[in-house]
XYZ file of C-alpha atoms in Angstrom:
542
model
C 0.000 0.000 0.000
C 2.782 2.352 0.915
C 4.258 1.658 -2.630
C 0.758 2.795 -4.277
C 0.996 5.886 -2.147
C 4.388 6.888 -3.361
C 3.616 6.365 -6.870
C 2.804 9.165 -9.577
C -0.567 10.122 -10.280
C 0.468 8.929 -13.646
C 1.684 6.136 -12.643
C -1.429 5.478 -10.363
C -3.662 5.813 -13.174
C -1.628 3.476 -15.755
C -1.002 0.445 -12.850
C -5.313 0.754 -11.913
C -5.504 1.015 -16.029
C -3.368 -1.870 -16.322
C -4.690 -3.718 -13.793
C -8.376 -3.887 -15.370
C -6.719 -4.091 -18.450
C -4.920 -7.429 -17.294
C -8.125 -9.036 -16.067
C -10.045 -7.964 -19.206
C -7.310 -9.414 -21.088
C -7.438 -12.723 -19.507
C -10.807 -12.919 -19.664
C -10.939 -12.292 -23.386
C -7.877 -14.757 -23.802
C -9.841 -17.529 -22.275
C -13.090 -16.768 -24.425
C -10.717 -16.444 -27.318
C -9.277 -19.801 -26.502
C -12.930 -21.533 -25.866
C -14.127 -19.985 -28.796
C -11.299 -21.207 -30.832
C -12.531 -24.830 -29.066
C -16.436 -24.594 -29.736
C -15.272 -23.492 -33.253
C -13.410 -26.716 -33.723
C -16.135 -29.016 -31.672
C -18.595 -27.774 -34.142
C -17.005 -28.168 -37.401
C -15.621 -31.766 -35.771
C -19.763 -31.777 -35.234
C -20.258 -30.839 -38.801
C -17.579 -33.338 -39.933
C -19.454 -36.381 -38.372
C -22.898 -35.111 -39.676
C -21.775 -34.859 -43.052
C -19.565 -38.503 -42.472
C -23.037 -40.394 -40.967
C -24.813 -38.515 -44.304
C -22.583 -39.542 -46.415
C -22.902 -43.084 -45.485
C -26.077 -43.167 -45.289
C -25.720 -41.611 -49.362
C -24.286 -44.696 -49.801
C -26.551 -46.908 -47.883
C -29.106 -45.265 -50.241
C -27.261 -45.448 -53.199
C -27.111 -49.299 -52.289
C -30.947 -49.605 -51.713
C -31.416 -47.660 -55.529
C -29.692 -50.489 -56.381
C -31.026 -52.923 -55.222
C -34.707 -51.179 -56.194
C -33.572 -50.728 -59.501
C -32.763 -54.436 -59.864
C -35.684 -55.639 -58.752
C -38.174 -53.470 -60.801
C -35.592 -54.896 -63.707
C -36.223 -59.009 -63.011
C -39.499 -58.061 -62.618
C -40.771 -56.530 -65.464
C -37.337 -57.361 -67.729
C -37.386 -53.103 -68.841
C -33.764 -51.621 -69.114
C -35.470 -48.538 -67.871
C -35.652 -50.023 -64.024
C -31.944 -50.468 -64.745
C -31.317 -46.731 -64.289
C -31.753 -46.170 -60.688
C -29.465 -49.499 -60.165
C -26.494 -47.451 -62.431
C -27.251 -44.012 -60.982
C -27.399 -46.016 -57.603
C -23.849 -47.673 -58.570
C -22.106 -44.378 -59.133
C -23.867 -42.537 -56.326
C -22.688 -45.830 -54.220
C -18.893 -45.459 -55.177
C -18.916 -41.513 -55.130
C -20.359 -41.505 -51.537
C -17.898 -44.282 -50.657
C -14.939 -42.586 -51.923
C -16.239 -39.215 -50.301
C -16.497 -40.745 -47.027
C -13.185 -42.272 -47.375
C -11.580 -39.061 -47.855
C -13.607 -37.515 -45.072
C -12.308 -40.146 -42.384
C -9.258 -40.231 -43.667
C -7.336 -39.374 -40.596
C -9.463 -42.612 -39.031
C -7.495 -45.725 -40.343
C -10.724 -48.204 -38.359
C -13.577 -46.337 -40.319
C -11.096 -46.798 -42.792
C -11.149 -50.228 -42.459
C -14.989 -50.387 -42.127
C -15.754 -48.427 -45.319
C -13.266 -50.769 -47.240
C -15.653 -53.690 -45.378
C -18.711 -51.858 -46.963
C -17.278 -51.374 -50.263
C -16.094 -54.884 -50.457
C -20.281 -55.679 -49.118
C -21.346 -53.462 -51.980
C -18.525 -54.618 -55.020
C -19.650 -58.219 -53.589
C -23.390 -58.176 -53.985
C -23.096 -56.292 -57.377
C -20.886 -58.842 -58.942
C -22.508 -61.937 -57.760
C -25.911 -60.370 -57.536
C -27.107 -58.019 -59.715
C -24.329 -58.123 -62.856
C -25.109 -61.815 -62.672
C -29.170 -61.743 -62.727
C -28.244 -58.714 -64.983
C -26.634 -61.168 -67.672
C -28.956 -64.154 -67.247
C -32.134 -61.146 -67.913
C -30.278 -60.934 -71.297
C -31.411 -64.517 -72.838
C -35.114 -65.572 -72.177
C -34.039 -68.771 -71.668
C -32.501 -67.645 -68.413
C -34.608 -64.964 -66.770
C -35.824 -67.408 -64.815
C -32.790 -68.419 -63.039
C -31.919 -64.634 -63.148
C -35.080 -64.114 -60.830
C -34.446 -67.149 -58.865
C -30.938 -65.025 -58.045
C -33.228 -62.614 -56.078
C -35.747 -64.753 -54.779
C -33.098 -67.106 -53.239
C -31.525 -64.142 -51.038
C -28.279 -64.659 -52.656
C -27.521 -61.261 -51.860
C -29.435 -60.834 -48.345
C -26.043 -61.570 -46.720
C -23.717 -59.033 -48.469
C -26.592 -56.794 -47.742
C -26.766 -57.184 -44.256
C -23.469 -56.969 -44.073
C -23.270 -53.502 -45.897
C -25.953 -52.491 -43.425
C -24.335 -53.534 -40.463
C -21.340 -51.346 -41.132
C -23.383 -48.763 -42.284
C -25.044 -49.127 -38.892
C -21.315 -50.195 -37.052
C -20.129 -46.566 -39.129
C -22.608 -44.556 -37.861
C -22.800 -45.397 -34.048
C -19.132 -44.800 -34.055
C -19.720 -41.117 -35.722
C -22.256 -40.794 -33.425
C -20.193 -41.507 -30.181
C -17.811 -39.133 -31.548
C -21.024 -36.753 -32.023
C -21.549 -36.852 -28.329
C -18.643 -36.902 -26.827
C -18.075 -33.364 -29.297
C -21.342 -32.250 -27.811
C -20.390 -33.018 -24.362
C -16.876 -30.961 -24.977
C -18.636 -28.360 -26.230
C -21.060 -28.028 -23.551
C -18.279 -27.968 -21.329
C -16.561 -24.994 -23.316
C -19.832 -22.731 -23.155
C -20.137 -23.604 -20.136
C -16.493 -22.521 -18.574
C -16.904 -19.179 -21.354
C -20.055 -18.440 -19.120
C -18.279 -18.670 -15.979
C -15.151 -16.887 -17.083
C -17.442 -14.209 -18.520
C -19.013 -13.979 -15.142
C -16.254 -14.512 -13.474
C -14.562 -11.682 -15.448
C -17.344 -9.313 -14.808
C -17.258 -9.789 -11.006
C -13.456 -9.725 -11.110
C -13.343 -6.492 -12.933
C -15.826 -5.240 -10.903
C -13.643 -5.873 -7.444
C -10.934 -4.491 -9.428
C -12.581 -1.244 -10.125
C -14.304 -0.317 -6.401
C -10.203 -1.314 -5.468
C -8.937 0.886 -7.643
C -11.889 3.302 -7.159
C -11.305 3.458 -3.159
C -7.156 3.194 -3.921
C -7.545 6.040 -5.988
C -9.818 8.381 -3.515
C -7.408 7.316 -0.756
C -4.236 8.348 -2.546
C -5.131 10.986 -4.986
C -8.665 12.428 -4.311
C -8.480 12.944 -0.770
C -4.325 14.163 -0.633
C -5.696 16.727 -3.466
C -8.688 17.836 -1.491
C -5.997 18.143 1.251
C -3.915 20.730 -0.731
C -6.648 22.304 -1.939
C -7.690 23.371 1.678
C -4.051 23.843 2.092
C -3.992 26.059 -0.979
C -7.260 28.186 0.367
C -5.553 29.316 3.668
C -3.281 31.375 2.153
C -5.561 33.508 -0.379
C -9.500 33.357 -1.165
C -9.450 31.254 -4.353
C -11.057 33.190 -7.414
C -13.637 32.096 -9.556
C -12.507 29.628 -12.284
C -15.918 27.793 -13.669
C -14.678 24.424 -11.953
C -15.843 23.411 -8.727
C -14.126 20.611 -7.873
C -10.687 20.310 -6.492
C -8.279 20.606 -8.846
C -10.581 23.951 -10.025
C -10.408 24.628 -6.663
C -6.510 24.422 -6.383
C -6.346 26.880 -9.468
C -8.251 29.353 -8.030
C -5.998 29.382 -4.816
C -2.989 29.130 -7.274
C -4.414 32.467 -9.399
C -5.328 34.354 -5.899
C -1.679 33.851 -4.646
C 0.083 34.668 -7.910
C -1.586 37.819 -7.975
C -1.068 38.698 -4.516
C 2.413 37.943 -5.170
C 2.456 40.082 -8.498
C 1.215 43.098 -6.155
C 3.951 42.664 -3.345
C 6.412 42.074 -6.059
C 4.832 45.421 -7.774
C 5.805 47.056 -4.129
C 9.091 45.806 -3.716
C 9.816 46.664 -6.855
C 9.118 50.307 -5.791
C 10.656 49.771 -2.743
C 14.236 49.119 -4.296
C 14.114 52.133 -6.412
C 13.222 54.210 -3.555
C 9.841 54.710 -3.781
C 8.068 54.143 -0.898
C 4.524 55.557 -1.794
C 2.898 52.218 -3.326
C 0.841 49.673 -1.500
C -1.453 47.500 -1.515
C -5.327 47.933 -0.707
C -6.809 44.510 -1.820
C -7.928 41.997 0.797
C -6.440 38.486 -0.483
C -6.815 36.746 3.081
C -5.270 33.815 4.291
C -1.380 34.061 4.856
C -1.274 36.238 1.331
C -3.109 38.898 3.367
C -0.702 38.404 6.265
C 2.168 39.053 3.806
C 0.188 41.983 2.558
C 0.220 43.606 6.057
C 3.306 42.920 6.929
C 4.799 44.287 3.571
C 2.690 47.590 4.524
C 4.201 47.735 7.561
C 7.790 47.557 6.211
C 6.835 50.132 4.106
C 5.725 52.362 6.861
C 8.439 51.657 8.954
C 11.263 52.815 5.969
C 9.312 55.979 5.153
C 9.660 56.287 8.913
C 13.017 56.047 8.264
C 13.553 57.893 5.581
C 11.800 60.625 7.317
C 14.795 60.743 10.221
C 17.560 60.515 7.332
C 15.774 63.465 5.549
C 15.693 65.519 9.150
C 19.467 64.303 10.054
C 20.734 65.413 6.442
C 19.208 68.945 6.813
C 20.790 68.989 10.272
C 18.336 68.493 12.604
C 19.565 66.197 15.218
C 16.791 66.966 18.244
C 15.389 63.679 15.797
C 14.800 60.331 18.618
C 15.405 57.441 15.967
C 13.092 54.241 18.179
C 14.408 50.898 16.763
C 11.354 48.627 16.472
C 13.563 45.407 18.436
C 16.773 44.445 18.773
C 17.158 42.831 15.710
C 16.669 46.419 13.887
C 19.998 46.578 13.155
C 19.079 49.419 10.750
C 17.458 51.307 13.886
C 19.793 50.749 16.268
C 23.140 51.870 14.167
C 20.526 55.078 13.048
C 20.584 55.622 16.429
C 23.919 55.306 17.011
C 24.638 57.699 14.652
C 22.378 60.520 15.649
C 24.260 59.875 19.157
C 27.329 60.385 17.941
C 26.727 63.299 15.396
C 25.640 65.512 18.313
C 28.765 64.650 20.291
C 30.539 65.854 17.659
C 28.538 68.801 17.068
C 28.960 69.427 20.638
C 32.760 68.933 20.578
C 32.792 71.205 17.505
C 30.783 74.084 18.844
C 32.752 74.471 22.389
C 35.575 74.884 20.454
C 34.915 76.862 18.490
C 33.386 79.215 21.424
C 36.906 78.754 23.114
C 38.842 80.429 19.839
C 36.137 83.323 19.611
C 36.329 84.089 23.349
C 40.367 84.135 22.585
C 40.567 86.186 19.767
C 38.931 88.477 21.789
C 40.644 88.552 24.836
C 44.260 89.568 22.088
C 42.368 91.983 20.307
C 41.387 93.685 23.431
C 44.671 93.714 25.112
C 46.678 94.525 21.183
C 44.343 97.279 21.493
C 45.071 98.387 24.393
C 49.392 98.384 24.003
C 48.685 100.684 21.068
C 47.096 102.670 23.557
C 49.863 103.145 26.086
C 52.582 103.642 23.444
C 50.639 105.897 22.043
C 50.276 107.774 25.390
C 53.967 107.021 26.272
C 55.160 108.752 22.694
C 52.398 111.877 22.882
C 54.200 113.405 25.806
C 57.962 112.755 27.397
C 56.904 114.964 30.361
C 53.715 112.234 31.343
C 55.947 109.064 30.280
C 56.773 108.636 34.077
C 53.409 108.789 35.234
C 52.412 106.772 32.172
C 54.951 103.988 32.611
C 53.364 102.489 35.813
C 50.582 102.575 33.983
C 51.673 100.952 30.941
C 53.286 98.548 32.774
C 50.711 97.616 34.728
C 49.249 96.986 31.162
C 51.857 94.812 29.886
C 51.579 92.880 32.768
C 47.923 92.854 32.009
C 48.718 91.497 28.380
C 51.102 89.140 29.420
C 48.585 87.267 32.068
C 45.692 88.042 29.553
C 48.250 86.309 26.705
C 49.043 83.174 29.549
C 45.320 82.368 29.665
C 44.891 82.727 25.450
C 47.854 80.160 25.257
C 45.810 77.904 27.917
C 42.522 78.542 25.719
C 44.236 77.950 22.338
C 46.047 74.380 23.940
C 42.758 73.570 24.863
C 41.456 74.164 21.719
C 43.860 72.250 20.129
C 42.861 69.190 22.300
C 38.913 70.015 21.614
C 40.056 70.100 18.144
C 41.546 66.791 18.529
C 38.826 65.361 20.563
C 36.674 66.453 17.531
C 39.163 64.441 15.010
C 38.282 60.925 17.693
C 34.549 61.947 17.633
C 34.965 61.726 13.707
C 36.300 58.745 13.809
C 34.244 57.382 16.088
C 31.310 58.399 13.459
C 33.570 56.556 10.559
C 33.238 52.967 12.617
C 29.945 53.914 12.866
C 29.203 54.429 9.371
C 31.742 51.126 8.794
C 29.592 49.388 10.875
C 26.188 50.504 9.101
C 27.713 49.273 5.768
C 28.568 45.758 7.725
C 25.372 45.466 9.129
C 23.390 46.152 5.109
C 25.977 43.790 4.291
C 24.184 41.213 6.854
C 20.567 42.493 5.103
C 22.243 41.611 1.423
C 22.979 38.143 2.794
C 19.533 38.192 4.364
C 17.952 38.463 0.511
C 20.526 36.200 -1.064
C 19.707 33.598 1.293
C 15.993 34.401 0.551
C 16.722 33.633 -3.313
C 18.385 30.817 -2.266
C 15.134 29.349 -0.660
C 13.400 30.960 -3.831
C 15.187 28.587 -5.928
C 14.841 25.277 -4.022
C 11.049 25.869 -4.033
C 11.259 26.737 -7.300
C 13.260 23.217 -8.140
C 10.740 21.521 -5.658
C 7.730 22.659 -7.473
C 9.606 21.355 -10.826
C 9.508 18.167 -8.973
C 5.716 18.296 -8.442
C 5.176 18.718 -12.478
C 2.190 20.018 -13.700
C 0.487 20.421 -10.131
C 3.249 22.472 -9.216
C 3.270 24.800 -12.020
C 1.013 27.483 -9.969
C 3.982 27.129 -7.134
C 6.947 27.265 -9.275
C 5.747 31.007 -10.463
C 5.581 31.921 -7.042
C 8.722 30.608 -6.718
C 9.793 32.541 -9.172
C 8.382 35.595 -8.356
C 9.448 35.514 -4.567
C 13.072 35.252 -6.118
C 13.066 38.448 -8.182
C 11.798 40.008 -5.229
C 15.127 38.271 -3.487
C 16.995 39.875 -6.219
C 15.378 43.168 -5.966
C 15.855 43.449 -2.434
C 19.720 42.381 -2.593
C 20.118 44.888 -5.138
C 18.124 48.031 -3.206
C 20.388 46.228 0.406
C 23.521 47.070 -1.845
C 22.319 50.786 -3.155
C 21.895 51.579 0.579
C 25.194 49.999 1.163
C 26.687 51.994 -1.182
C 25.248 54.879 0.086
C 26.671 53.767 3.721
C 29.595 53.921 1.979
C 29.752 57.482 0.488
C 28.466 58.794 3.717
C 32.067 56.724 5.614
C 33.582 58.782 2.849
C 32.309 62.329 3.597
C 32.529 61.454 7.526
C 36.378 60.361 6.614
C 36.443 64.114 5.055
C 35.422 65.981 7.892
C 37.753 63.786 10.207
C 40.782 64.672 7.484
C 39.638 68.125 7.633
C 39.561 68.301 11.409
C 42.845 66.791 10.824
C 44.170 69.456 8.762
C 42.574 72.388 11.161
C 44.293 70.510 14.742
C 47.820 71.305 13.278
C 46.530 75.268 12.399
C 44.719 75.443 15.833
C 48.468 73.482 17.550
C 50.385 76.512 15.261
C 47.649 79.293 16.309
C 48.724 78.260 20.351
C 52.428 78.475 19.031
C 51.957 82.010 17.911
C 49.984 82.384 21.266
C 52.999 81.451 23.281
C 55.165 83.612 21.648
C 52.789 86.341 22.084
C 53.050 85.339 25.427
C 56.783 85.344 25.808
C 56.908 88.815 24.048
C 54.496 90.431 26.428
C 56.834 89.394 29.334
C 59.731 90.994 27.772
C 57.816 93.953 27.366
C 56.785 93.833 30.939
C 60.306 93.341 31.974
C 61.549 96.175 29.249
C 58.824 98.456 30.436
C 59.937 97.902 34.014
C 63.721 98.764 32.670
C 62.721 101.854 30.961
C 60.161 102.625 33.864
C 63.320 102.888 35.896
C 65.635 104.684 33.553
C 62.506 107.298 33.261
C 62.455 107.761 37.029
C 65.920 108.157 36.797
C 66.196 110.626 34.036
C 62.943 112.042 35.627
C 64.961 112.485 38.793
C 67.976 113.938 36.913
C 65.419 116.227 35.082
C 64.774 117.126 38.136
């Protein structure tokens, strides 16, 4: 039974085919072959009916004769003589006939020799010699004595006995014939019966064998095939119209989601789908809405980051939203680096200032010190009082701008940070690429498994199909955003080199700094030398 069940529907149907087949064969065989038997009993039949006929021809023939003769001695006419020579060659014609007709029979050979030698006997010492003695007057007499004797009573008897002896043998043979060919209709009827009630158990066998195996496993997938869309209308209701219905519904749900994904990998996220399939083709309808929402979502947070908002709170949607989570990532580490970036640049501004102030104000006091020899003295305490003020005011702008150089570098980690982080986004679309080639790779053994299934599965193999373009699709949108992933590692690698570039301007600008630094405390101790050698020349003016 298990060996049925494996079997091909094909192959189902040709084995029950063959199997009636067989039995209808073998019942025709045997009729064939008892019909080839009741055609030989009957002409075997018709051979002893026409061998007892023919001997009784002859036995006929013989009593012409003998008729003929009579009527001759009788009334001495040569026209009673006729039926005696018709009878003579009907006699030896019948004779001969028979012969040939039993000639396969060497006893009735032997009897019809017997009967010829009966007939040949009587004619020659019989009827040729009454014959001869009719000729002469003188011896009609004794030519009717012949007959009146019974010369020829024994040869007739004896003729009549084998006649008799001849035709109880056919006759035997007759029935025993009969008998064999009662028995042939006989066994014909009960293999014709037979045959009937035998193909009959054969076909409720085959008839429950094939509602076990194929009706029932089909009605099976056709439920199957209903759970995951509402079959359409096809004009067939039973299963395997049924099964095409579900096998329509599903290829064009499938056509729709592949219509979305389609848009999907070329960006476009405004299509989807409205129509209610039902069953899991429905389920794949939501869920391929909700992926949908979920990357405009997305989108919608890359769109605010790029025009520089980053107050944006990207919410992964689990832990496995890789996508999410690195998004997230990123926003985090963009505003460090903002951050970095912005106190730093605060701390040059609030330098700058700070020199300009106190460059502004040594113009000042040499400008005072040159407008008038007579105030330099009372100027110089004053003016050195500034220079000390420059030099402590240039000590803190050297602090600021070292500072700044560190921010600066700080910045140049932050960037580089955001670099892995971008490194890591391209990694992790890397992972969704896999995810789809793997996907096409399932595509394509359901695709070879439907092949398998032949023309049932020819609904499922375009699904197959279609489910891998969508594969393919999806790898190749997984490696636009890669490559996108990795432009944006390029332009983050930019800023880093150009934060790179500005840390050795920013190290130089706290170089300058210093020396600034070291110059105003020369001119604090130069001021304090000439503020002396003006209170001395002031005291030798005075």
């Amino acid at each position: 039974m298990k060996f049925f069940d494996n079997l091909s529907i094909p192959r189902k149907l040709m084995l029950a085919l063959g199997m009636m087949l067989i039995a209808i064969l073998g019942v025709n065989a045997v009729i064939y072959l008892k019909s080839a038997e009741i055609r030989q009993t009957t002409r075997w039949t018709d051979h002893t009916n026409e061998v007892i006929a023919t001997t009784n021809q002859a036995l006929a023939a013989m009593i012409d004769q003998e008729t003929g003769l009579r009527g001759f001695l009788l009334a001495g006419d040569n026209k009673f003589l006729e039926p005696y020579r018709n009878g003579v060659a009907e006699f030896d014609r019948t004779v001969a006939k028979a012969k040939q007709l039993t000639s396969d029979n060497p006893a009735q050979q032997q009897r019809y020799g017997e009967m010829q030698k009966f007939g040949d006997t009587w004619r020659r010492d019989v009827a040729e010699r009454a014959i001869t003695l009719m000729a002469s007057p003188d011896t009609r007499e004794a030519a009717r004595q012949i007959e009146i004797s019974g010369a020829g009573k024994a040869s007739m008897d004896g003729l009549r006995a084998k006649v008799t002896e001849i035709v109880g043998v056919e006759s035997a043979l007759a029935v025993t014939r009969k008998q064999a060919q009662d028995a042939a209709f006989d066994l014909t009827e009960k293999v014709i019966y037979g045959g009937m009630a035998l193909d009959t158990v054969i076909a409720f066998a085959i008839g429950f064998l094939l509602t076990r195996t194929v009706a029932r496993p089909i009605g099976l997938v056709s439920a199957k095939l209903a759970t995951l869309a509402i079959p359409v209308e096809t004009g067939r209701h039973d299963e395997v119209g049924q099964m095409e219905g579900s096998a329509l519904a599903v290829e064009s749900a499938f056509r729709d989601v592949s219509g979305v994904l389609t848009a999907v990998s070329i960006g476009d996220l405004t299509q989807s789908i409205d129509r209610n399939y039902g069953g899991l083709s429905q389920e794949v309808s939501q869920n391929l809405k909700a992926m949908t929402a979920n990357l405009n979502q997305t989108a919608a947070l890359a769109d605010a980051i790029a025009n520089g908002d980053l107050t944006v709170e990207p919410k992964p949607l689990s832990d496995k939203d890789v996508l999410g989570i690195s998004l997230e990532n990123m926003v985090a580490k963009l505003r460090d680096v903002a951050s970095q970036v912005t106190s730093a640049a605060a701390n040059m501004s609030s330098g700058s200032q700070e020199l300009s102030a106190s460059a502004e104000q040594l113009s000042q006091g040499s400008t005072e010190q040159a407008s008038s020899t007579e105030e330099a003295s009372a100027s110089m305490e004053e003016m050195a009082a500034n220079v000390k003020q420059n030099a402590e005011n240039a000590s803190q702008t050297e602090q600021i701008a070292a500072q700044s150089a560190k921010d600066a570098e700080a910045s140049g980690a932050a960037v580089g940070k955001a670099v892995d982080a971008m490194q890591t986004i391209a990694a992790k679309i890397t992972i969704v690429q896999e995810i789809a080639r793997q996907t096409d790779l399932l595509a394509l053994n359901a695709a070879v498994e439907a092949a398998r299934a032949g023309e049932h599965g020819r609904g499922f193999a375009v699904v197959a199909s279609e489910v891998r373009k969508l594969a393919e699709r999806s790898q190749a949108a997984a490696a636009e955003i890669g490559a996108l992933s990795v432009d944006t590692v390029k332009v983050a690698q930019e800023a880093g080199s150009m934060l790179s570039r500005l840390v050795p301007d920013i190290k130089k600008t706290a170089e300058l700094v210093e020396e600034i630094t070291a110059a105003c405390r020369e001119q604090d101790v130069g001021s304090g030398q000439i503020n002396q050698a003006i209170q001395q020349l002031d005291k030798v003016t005075q």
